[in-house]
Structure formats: structure tokens, C-alpha cells
């Protein structure tokens, strides 16, 4: 199988050049001007278009039993949605609950994805309790190539862990050389504030944000950083949403704590007024940490521009209208999450690069290269160079469109970003050299995706 992408402008995190790309089988084998290809080669004309490395979404939920229900998507449809939006690899959170067995959970998630994903994928393993078997189980999971953990400091009694469990997990993570990702909110404060609000008759989705104020997230971030500092582990704050949490993270970075920061698509573009909308419209915009006061968005964009925010994920987590209505009488029962796997690249390109002064290379870095580096996928993924996997996004900056549930590929019956204009979209997307998407249509091989096994601390080795 050979493929020639001709005439495009290749843009990576640190370079930009007009050149052709020749792909043999899964891999980029030549890059240069006016490449010739043998007869039978599939040729793609990328004239006037960017060619980006395949984008990597470092934070998604596909199979997710949570809040008395299950997230809506399957690996088959979510991976197609990802690809149509230019994401060629996602990293999914394996989230067994506190009462479930970690190894069984890991095996369930692997079975759900295997043979069903159209794009490549990896996992972060959530540690949702600590018992005598945990060190051995986690070591086995890491040996299987899942070289990153996830910790929840919120969602008490379900996914959430105690400080003791956090300490033990980070100590093991440091020993094994794996990075630990963390949802940073103080579970106790959230629980107490929720009860106070409900007792005062405040039951609507507009009370979700006041039940998890910015200070609660800042406390979680500070505590996570302190535990990293004391254990020597490397950490990654997921879905950071606000100024106080950002300051806590930056302050820890300045102290030398090995801490990286992710923010997610909803927090750059949506604010708390979305969750204040009447009835189910508000419920559709309930996620945690919550959508914040709009003033935070400028801080997040600035931090992204300057690299204080390392990566941008989606936290794709679709619950449909009927599921959101589980919390019609009590905001604490609204399943938390907003879908976005298809929209991240186009929205960040439109509102970041085109309209917001986000440097094109920083865009590629935050949405592809840095996730690859932090999670042990680089240089196989996250850049375009000879020897890399041929995950390529030919990007049409002349495309104009609007995001809508009518046209998206999530199984969810609404979009969190309904009506947002986009100025650009992928015209061709390849996964290891195979064309999977053309002009918004999936044209490829449904089960092509492979589980990416990662080494501990260091570059991915084949
Ligand atoms: O509201 C959210 N973020 N739902 C998904 C679970 C999580 O906390 O990431
Ligand atoms: Zn979370
Ligand atoms: Zn999440």
C-alpha cells in the first residue's frame, strides 16, 4: 500500500515547509520536493492546504458507566467522529468504579475497543481504590503498555480516592515511571456545598457551578501538586478550568514540581451561562469542573498561547437529553459531561489560530505533539518525519461550516457546540497510511485502529 500526498504545506510543532510525503504501508518513508511514486500509488493533491500530524485527544470517555447510566457512544462511532474531526489517536480513561476490580475493568475496556475503533487508541488506567492487590495489578497493566494512571480527587465513593490512596498511587507511579493524570476538585467540599444548596431548595443546573466553585478546584490542584512534590511522581492536571487552579499549577511548576496541565475544549468556548439556561438546555452543559465565569477564558487562552497549558483535550463524555433529565429535580444527579471529540481541532483552529492569535505551531503542539510526548507516543505519533506512523491530516482552511447535532457522528442527540461556526476542516485524514476520511465522510476501514502500547518514562519503542 503506497500513498503520495503532493503539494501541501507540512506544519509540525516546530517547522513549516512545502513538500510531498510518500507513505509505504503504515509509515512515512520519504519527505521532499516533487517526489515521484510508482504506478498504483494513491495520490492526494494537497495544494493550498496544510498537512498536519494526526491530532491526539489525550482525554476521552467512550465506555463509561457513571452516575447511574452509561455514556452514549461506542468505540465504532466515536472513532469515526474523531477521525472526521482530524483526531487520529485518542486516549481513553479506563474507569472501573471503587467497587470493581481493576484488572477486570481494564479487560472490559480493552474488549470494548478491540476491533471496533477506526483510529488508534491508548488508555489511562484509573486507580479508584487501593487494596493489597493494587500494586501487582497496576504493574501488570503498565507492563501491558498502559503507562499512565488517572486519579479522581472528586466523585466521592465512586471514582474518588482518599489522600492515603493518592499517596500510595503516586509512590507506585514514581517507582514504575508512569505519569498520573488527575481530576482535581475537593470531594468533601463539593459534597457539603451540594447538600447546602439542595437544602435551600436550589435544585436546578445553574447551581452546579456554585457547588464546585473555583476555590474547590484550586484546592484540588494544590493538593495534587503537593503530593507530587512529596512523592517525586510526574503529574498531569486534566480539564483545568479557571484562574485560581491555573495559578496553583503554575506556582507548582515554578517550584519544580513535575506537573503538566490540560484544559479541554468546553472551557475555552463555553461559560457558565450555558448551564444557567432554563431546563434541560442548562443540564446539557453540566460537566465537572463546571463551565466557569467567562473571565476565565482569556486566562486559559493566554496560558495556552504561552505554553503554561500544555495540551488541549475534549473530555468527550456524551449523555443524551433523556439521561440529563435524570437530574431534572436535583442538579447533583445530572450526568456530568459534554461531547466534543469531533469538534476540538476545527474549533481550536477557528477560535484559536484564525480568530485568537494562537500560533499555528503551538496549536499543533498542544493538540498533537505534546500529548504524544507526555504519554510516550512520540515520535511514532505527534509529528511528521520519516519513520513516523502516517497519521496525516490534510486541512482545508477555506472550508466554512457550522457545528450541529444534525450532522455530527456522536450518537448523542445534541451537540455542546450547536451553532458554532468553523473556518476549516480536514479534507483527508489517514491512519497509518490508509485514507479514512474525505471531506467530512468516513470512507475507510472501520476496525483499523490499534491499541498503542507505551513504554514507561521515555519514548515509545516499536
Ligand atoms: O463532567 C465530566 N468531566 N465528565 C466526565 C468525567 C470526568 O470528570 O472527567
Ligand atoms: Zn474529570
Ligand atoms: Zn474526563
Short mmCIF file of N, CA and C in Angstrom, two decimals, residues 317-444:
data_model
loop_
_atom_site.label_atom_id
_atom_site.label_comp_id
_atom_site.label_asym_id
_atom_site.label_seq_id
_atom_site.Cartn_x
_atom_site.Cartn_y
_atom_site.Cartn_z
N UNK A 317 -17.63 13.28 26.60
CA UNK A 317 -18.41 12.47 27.55
C UNK A 317 -19.90 12.70 27.27
N UNK A 318 -20.44 11.97 26.30
CA UNK A 318 -21.80 12.26 25.85
C UNK A 318 -22.89 11.58 26.68
N UNK A 319 -23.78 12.38 27.21
CA UNK A 319 -25.03 11.88 27.80
C UNK A 319 -26.16 12.58 27.08
N UNK A 320 -27.15 11.83 26.65
CA UNK A 320 -28.20 12.45 25.82
C UNK A 320 -29.25 13.16 26.68
N UNK A 321 -30.24 13.73 26.00
CA UNK A 321 -31.23 14.55 26.69
C UNK A 321 -31.95 13.75 27.78
N UNK A 322 -32.35 12.52 27.44
CA UNK A 322 -33.08 11.71 28.43
C UNK A 322 -32.21 11.44 29.64
N UNK A 323 -30.93 11.19 29.42
CA UNK A 323 -30.03 10.92 30.55
C UNK A 323 -29.82 12.17 31.39
N UNK A 324 -29.70 13.31 30.74
CA UNK A 324 -29.53 14.56 31.50
C UNK A 324 -30.74 14.81 32.40
N UNK A 325 -31.91 14.36 31.93
CA UNK A 325 -33.15 14.60 32.70
C UNK A 325 -33.21 13.74 33.98
N UNK A 326 -32.26 12.83 34.15
CA UNK A 326 -32.19 12.10 35.43
C UNK A 326 -31.99 13.08 36.58
N UNK A 327 -31.47 14.25 36.24
CA UNK A 327 -31.24 15.26 37.27
C UNK A 327 -32.22 16.41 37.20
N UNK A 328 -33.40 16.15 36.65
CA UNK A 328 -34.38 17.24 36.47
C UNK A 328 -34.77 17.90 37.79
N UNK A 329 -34.81 17.11 38.87
CA UNK A 329 -35.24 17.67 40.16
C UNK A 329 -34.07 17.90 41.12
N UNK A 330 -32.86 17.57 40.66
CA UNK A 330 -31.73 17.61 41.59
C UNK A 330 -30.44 17.67 40.75
N UNK A 331 -29.81 18.83 40.74
CA UNK A 331 -28.65 19.01 39.84
C UNK A 331 -27.53 18.03 40.14
N UNK A 332 -27.49 17.48 41.38
CA UNK A 332 -26.38 16.55 41.70
C UNK A 332 -26.54 15.21 40.98
N UNK A 333 -27.72 14.99 40.40
CA UNK A 333 -27.97 13.72 39.69
C UNK A 333 -27.85 13.88 38.17
N UNK A 334 -27.50 15.05 37.69
CA UNK A 334 -27.35 15.24 36.23
C UNK A 334 -26.04 14.57 35.82
N UNK A 335 -26.07 13.59 34.91
CA UNK A 335 -24.79 13.00 34.48
C UNK A 335 -23.85 14.07 33.94
N UNK A 336 -22.65 14.07 34.47
CA UNK A 336 -21.66 15.11 34.12
C UNK A 336 -20.98 14.79 32.80
N UNK A 337 -20.99 15.71 31.89
CA UNK A 337 -20.20 15.51 30.67
C UNK A 337 -20.78 16.22 29.47
N UNK A 338 -19.88 16.56 28.55
CA UNK A 338 -20.24 17.26 27.30
C UNK A 338 -19.47 16.57 26.17
N UNK A 339 -20.13 16.25 25.05
CA UNK A 339 -19.40 15.64 23.94
C UNK A 339 -18.55 16.66 23.17
N UNK A 340 -17.57 16.20 22.41
CA UNK A 340 -16.74 17.16 21.65
C UNK A 340 -15.65 16.53 20.80
N UNK A 341 -15.60 15.19 20.75
CA UNK A 341 -14.46 14.51 20.11
C UNK A 341 -14.28 14.92 18.65
N UNK A 342 -15.39 15.27 17.98
CA UNK A 342 -15.34 15.62 16.56
C UNK A 342 -14.95 17.08 16.33
N UNK A 343 -15.06 17.89 17.37
CA UNK A 343 -15.06 19.34 17.17
C UNK A 343 -13.78 20.04 17.61
N UNK A 344 -12.92 19.35 18.36
CA UNK A 344 -11.78 20.02 19.01
C UNK A 344 -10.87 20.71 18.01
N UNK A 345 -10.46 20.00 16.97
CA UNK A 345 -9.47 20.55 16.04
C UNK A 345 -10.06 21.74 15.30
N UNK A 346 -11.26 21.59 14.78
CA UNK A 346 -11.85 22.67 13.98
C UNK A 346 -12.16 23.89 14.84
N UNK A 347 -12.64 23.66 16.06
CA UNK A 347 -12.96 24.82 16.92
C UNK A 347 -11.69 25.50 17.43
N UNK A 348 -10.69 24.73 17.80
CA UNK A 348 -9.46 25.36 18.28
C UNK A 348 -8.73 26.06 17.13
N UNK A 349 -8.85 25.51 15.93
CA UNK A 349 -8.25 26.19 14.77
C UNK A 349 -9.01 27.51 14.52
N UNK A 350 -10.33 27.43 14.53
CA UNK A 350 -11.13 28.61 14.20
C UNK A 350 -10.98 29.71 15.25
N UNK A 351 -11.22 29.34 16.53
CA UNK A 351 -11.26 30.38 17.57
C UNK A 351 -9.88 30.65 18.17
N UNK A 352 -8.95 29.73 17.95
CA UNK A 352 -7.58 29.95 18.41
C UNK A 352 -6.73 30.54 17.32
N UNK A 353 -6.46 29.75 16.29
CA UNK A 353 -5.49 30.18 15.26
C UNK A 353 -6.07 31.32 14.42
N UNK A 354 -7.26 31.13 13.88
CA UNK A 354 -7.78 32.15 12.94
C UNK A 354 -8.23 33.43 13.63
N UNK A 355 -8.96 33.24 14.74
CA UNK A 355 -9.55 34.44 15.35
C UNK A 355 -8.87 34.88 16.63
N UNK A 356 -7.99 34.04 17.18
CA UNK A 356 -7.47 34.34 18.52
C UNK A 356 -5.98 34.52 18.61
N UNK A 357 -5.29 34.53 17.50
CA UNK A 357 -3.84 34.78 17.56
C UNK A 357 -3.03 33.62 18.14
N UNK A 358 -3.61 32.43 18.16
CA UNK A 358 -2.85 31.26 18.63
C UNK A 358 -1.88 30.85 17.52
N UNK A 359 -0.62 30.76 17.89
CA UNK A 359 0.40 30.38 16.92
C UNK A 359 0.09 28.99 16.35
N UNK A 360 0.25 28.87 15.02
CA UNK A 360 -0.10 27.62 14.35
C UNK A 360 0.71 26.43 14.91
N UNK A 361 1.97 26.68 15.23
CA UNK A 361 2.82 25.60 15.74
C UNK A 361 2.41 25.21 17.16
N UNK A 362 2.03 26.21 17.95
CA UNK A 362 1.56 25.91 19.32
C UNK A 362 0.26 25.09 19.25
N UNK A 363 -0.57 25.43 18.27
CA UNK A 363 -1.81 24.66 18.04
C UNK A 363 -1.47 23.19 17.78
N UNK A 364 -0.52 22.94 16.88
CA UNK A 364 -0.14 21.55 16.58
C UNK A 364 0.48 20.91 17.82
N UNK A 365 1.29 21.69 18.52
CA UNK A 365 1.95 21.17 19.72
C UNK A 365 0.92 20.74 20.77
N UNK A 366 -0.03 21.63 21.05
CA UNK A 366 -0.98 21.37 22.15
C UNK A 366 -1.98 20.26 21.82
N UNK A 367 -2.27 20.10 20.53
CA UNK A 367 -3.31 19.14 20.15
C UNK A 367 -2.73 17.84 19.59
N UNK A 368 -1.41 17.80 19.44
CA UNK A 368 -0.82 16.57 18.89
C UNK A 368 0.54 16.23 19.52
N UNK A 369 1.50 17.15 19.36
CA UNK A 369 2.88 16.78 19.71
C UNK A 369 3.06 16.59 21.21
N UNK A 370 2.53 17.55 21.98
CA UNK A 370 2.78 17.45 23.42
C UNK A 370 2.03 16.26 24.05
N UNK A 371 0.78 16.00 23.64
CA UNK A 371 0.18 14.75 24.15
C UNK A 371 1.03 13.52 23.80
N UNK A 372 1.57 13.50 22.57
CA UNK A 372 2.40 12.35 22.17
C UNK A 372 3.63 12.25 23.07
N UNK A 373 4.25 13.39 23.34
CA UNK A 373 5.48 13.36 24.15
C UNK A 373 5.17 12.98 25.60
N UNK A 374 4.13 13.59 26.16
CA UNK A 374 3.83 13.34 27.58
C UNK A 374 3.41 11.91 27.83
N UNK A 375 2.75 11.30 26.83
CA UNK A 375 2.18 9.98 27.07
C UNK A 375 2.90 8.87 26.30
N UNK A 376 4.16 9.14 25.94
CA UNK A 376 5.00 8.06 25.44
C UNK A 376 4.65 7.58 24.04
N UNK A 377 4.09 8.44 23.22
CA UNK A 377 3.75 8.06 21.84
C UNK A 377 4.70 8.67 20.80
N UNK A 378 5.51 9.61 21.23
CA UNK A 378 6.42 10.35 20.33
C UNK A 378 7.71 9.56 20.15
N UNK A 379 8.29 9.52 18.97
CA UNK A 379 7.93 10.20 17.72
C UNK A 379 7.07 9.36 16.78
N UNK A 380 6.61 8.21 17.26
CA UNK A 380 5.75 7.43 16.36
C UNK A 380 4.53 8.25 15.95
N UNK A 381 3.96 8.97 16.94
CA UNK A 381 2.83 9.87 16.71
C UNK A 381 3.26 11.29 17.06
N UNK A 382 2.47 12.27 16.61
CA UNK A 382 2.67 13.65 17.07
C UNK A 382 3.57 14.50 16.21
N UNK A 383 4.09 13.94 15.13
CA UNK A 383 4.89 14.75 14.21
C UNK A 383 4.88 14.11 12.83
N UNK A 384 5.49 14.80 11.87
CA UNK A 384 5.61 14.23 10.52
C UNK A 384 7.10 14.16 10.21
N UNK A 385 7.61 12.94 10.10
CA UNK A 385 9.04 12.73 9.80
C UNK A 385 9.17 11.31 9.26
N UNK A 386 10.27 11.09 8.56
CA UNK A 386 10.50 9.74 8.03
C UNK A 386 10.54 8.76 9.20
N UNK A 387 9.80 7.68 9.06
CA UNK A 387 9.74 6.66 10.12
C UNK A 387 8.53 6.76 11.02
N UNK A 388 7.84 7.91 10.96
CA UNK A 388 6.63 8.05 11.80
C UNK A 388 5.47 7.27 11.20
N UNK A 389 4.50 6.96 12.04
CA UNK A 389 3.23 6.46 11.53
C UNK A 389 2.63 7.52 10.61
N UNK A 390 2.08 7.07 9.48
CA UNK A 390 1.50 8.03 8.53
C UNK A 390 0.06 8.37 8.94
N UNK A 391 -0.04 9.06 10.06
CA UNK A 391 -1.31 9.64 10.51
C UNK A 391 -1.26 11.10 10.08
N UNK A 392 -2.01 11.45 9.06
CA UNK A 392 -1.84 12.76 8.42
C UNK A 392 -3.20 13.42 8.25
N UNK A 393 -3.22 14.73 8.45
CA UNK A 393 -4.46 15.48 8.29
C UNK A 393 -4.22 16.57 7.25
N UNK A 394 -4.83 16.39 6.07
CA UNK A 394 -4.77 17.43 5.03
C UNK A 394 -5.91 18.39 5.34
N UNK A 395 -5.54 19.64 5.65
CA UNK A 395 -6.51 20.54 6.26
C UNK A 395 -6.88 21.68 5.32
N UNK A 396 -8.17 21.81 5.10
CA UNK A 396 -8.71 22.80 4.16
C UNK A 396 -9.14 24.05 4.95
N UNK A 397 -8.36 25.12 4.83
CA UNK A 397 -8.66 26.33 5.59
C UNK A 397 -9.73 27.18 4.91
N UNK A 398 -10.15 26.78 3.73
CA UNK A 398 -11.22 27.52 3.04
C UNK A 398 -12.61 27.00 3.37
N UNK A 399 -12.68 25.87 4.05
CA UNK A 399 -13.99 25.31 4.38
C UNK A 399 -14.72 26.24 5.37
N UNK A 400 -16.01 26.38 5.17
CA UNK A 400 -16.84 27.12 6.13
C UNK A 400 -18.03 26.25 6.50
N UNK A 401 -18.33 26.15 7.78
CA UNK A 401 -19.45 25.30 8.20
C UNK A 401 -19.92 25.67 9.60
N UNK A 402 -20.87 24.90 10.08
CA UNK A 402 -21.47 25.15 11.39
C UNK A 402 -21.62 23.82 12.11
N UNK A 403 -21.28 23.81 13.38
CA UNK A 403 -21.40 22.56 14.15
C UNK A 403 -22.86 22.31 14.53
N UNK A 404 -23.27 21.07 14.33
CA UNK A 404 -24.66 20.75 14.66
C UNK A 404 -24.80 19.26 14.94
N UNK A 405 -25.73 18.94 15.85
CA UNK A 405 -26.06 17.53 16.12
C UNK A 405 -26.68 16.87 14.89
N UNK A 406 -27.22 17.68 14.00
CA UNK A 406 -27.82 17.14 12.77
C UNK A 406 -26.77 16.43 11.92
N UNK A 407 -25.55 16.91 12.00
CA UNK A 407 -24.52 16.38 11.10
C UNK A 407 -23.37 15.68 11.84
N UNK A 408 -23.35 15.73 13.18
CA UNK A 408 -22.19 15.13 13.84
C UNK A 408 -22.33 13.60 13.92
N UNK A 409 -21.26 12.94 14.36
CA UNK A 409 -21.21 11.47 14.30
C UNK A 409 -21.24 10.82 15.67
N UNK A 410 -21.37 11.63 16.71
CA UNK A 410 -21.62 11.09 18.04
C UNK A 410 -23.05 10.54 18.04
N UNK A 411 -23.31 9.54 18.89
CA UNK A 411 -24.69 9.04 18.99
C UNK A 411 -25.54 9.97 19.83
N UNK A 412 -24.92 11.00 20.38
CA UNK A 412 -25.67 11.90 21.26
C UNK A 412 -26.67 12.73 20.46
N UNK A 413 -27.79 13.07 21.09
CA UNK A 413 -28.85 13.77 20.35
C UNK A 413 -28.70 15.29 20.41
N UNK A 414 -27.62 15.77 20.98
CA UNK A 414 -27.34 17.22 20.91
C UNK A 414 -25.82 17.41 20.86
N UNK A 415 -25.44 18.62 20.45
CA UNK A 415 -24.03 18.98 20.48
C UNK A 415 -23.85 20.06 21.53
N UNK A 416 -22.75 20.01 22.25
CA UNK A 416 -22.46 21.08 23.21
C UNK A 416 -22.13 22.39 22.50
N UNK A 417 -21.82 22.30 21.21
CA UNK A 417 -21.33 23.47 20.47
C UNK A 417 -22.25 23.82 19.31
N UNK A 418 -23.52 23.48 19.46
CA UNK A 418 -24.50 23.72 18.40
C UNK A 418 -24.41 25.17 17.90
N UNK A 419 -24.34 25.34 16.59
CA UNK A 419 -24.38 26.68 16.00
C UNK A 419 -23.03 27.38 15.93
N UNK A 420 -21.97 26.78 16.50
CA UNK A 420 -20.65 27.42 16.39
C UNK A 420 -20.15 27.32 14.95
N UNK A 421 -19.70 28.45 14.41
CA UNK A 421 -19.13 28.47 13.06
C UNK A 421 -17.74 27.85 13.10
N UNK A 422 -17.38 27.16 12.02
CA UNK A 422 -15.99 26.69 11.88
C UNK A 422 -15.41 27.19 10.56
N UNK A 423 -14.13 27.52 10.62
CA UNK A 423 -13.42 28.04 9.44
C UNK A 423 -12.24 27.12 9.18
N UNK A 424 -12.53 25.98 8.60
CA UNK A 424 -11.51 24.98 8.34
C UNK A 424 -12.00 23.62 8.78
N UNK A 425 -11.58 22.59 8.02
CA UNK A 425 -11.83 21.21 8.44
C UNK A 425 -10.91 20.29 7.64
N UNK A 426 -10.70 19.07 8.13
CA UNK A 426 -9.86 18.13 7.39
C UNK A 426 -10.52 17.76 6.07
N UNK A 427 -9.71 17.74 5.00
CA UNK A 427 -10.28 17.22 3.75
C UNK A 427 -9.87 15.76 3.56
N UNK A 428 -8.70 15.39 4.05
CA UNK A 428 -8.30 13.98 4.03
C UNK A 428 -7.65 13.66 5.37
N UNK A 429 -7.99 12.49 5.91
CA UNK A 429 -7.35 12.03 7.15
C UNK A 429 -6.89 10.59 6.93
N UNK A 430 -5.62 10.33 7.26
CA UNK A 430 -5.12 8.95 7.12
C UNK A 430 -4.74 8.40 8.50
N UNK A 431 -4.92 7.10 8.62
CA UNK A 431 -4.45 6.38 9.81
C UNK A 431 -3.45 5.34 9.32
N UNK A 432 -2.20 5.50 9.74
CA UNK A 432 -1.12 4.62 9.27
C UNK A 432 -1.26 4.35 7.77
N UNK A 433 -1.35 5.45 7.02
CA UNK A 433 -1.26 5.37 5.56
C UNK A 433 -2.55 5.05 4.85
N UNK A 434 -3.60 4.75 5.58
CA UNK A 434 -4.88 4.43 4.92
C UNK A 434 -5.80 5.63 5.01
N UNK A 435 -6.37 6.02 3.87
CA UNK A 435 -7.32 7.15 3.88
C UNK A 435 -8.60 6.70 4.58
N UNK A 436 -8.90 7.36 5.66
CA UNK A 436 -10.09 7.01 6.45
C UNK A 436 -11.21 8.05 6.26
N UNK A 437 -10.84 9.29 5.92
CA UNK A 437 -11.83 10.36 5.80
C UNK A 437 -11.54 11.19 4.56
N UNK A 438 -12.62 11.52 3.84
CA UNK A 438 -12.53 12.51 2.76
C UNK A 438 -13.68 13.48 2.92
N UNK A 439 -13.35 14.74 3.03
CA UNK A 439 -14.36 15.82 3.06
C UNK A 439 -15.55 15.52 3.96
N UNK A 440 -15.27 15.19 5.19
CA UNK A 440 -16.34 15.02 6.16
C UNK A 440 -17.03 13.67 6.12
N UNK A 441 -16.57 12.77 5.23
CA UNK A 441 -17.19 11.44 5.15
C UNK A 441 -16.18 10.38 5.58
N UNK A 442 -16.65 9.40 6.32
CA UNK A 442 -15.80 8.26 6.64
C UNK A 442 -15.78 7.33 5.44
N UNK A 443 -14.61 7.06 4.89
CA UNK A 443 -14.52 6.24 3.67
C UNK A 443 -13.61 5.03 3.90
N UNK A 444 -13.26 4.77 5.15
CA UNK A 444 -12.16 3.84 5.41
C UNK A 444 -12.58 2.49 5.96
#
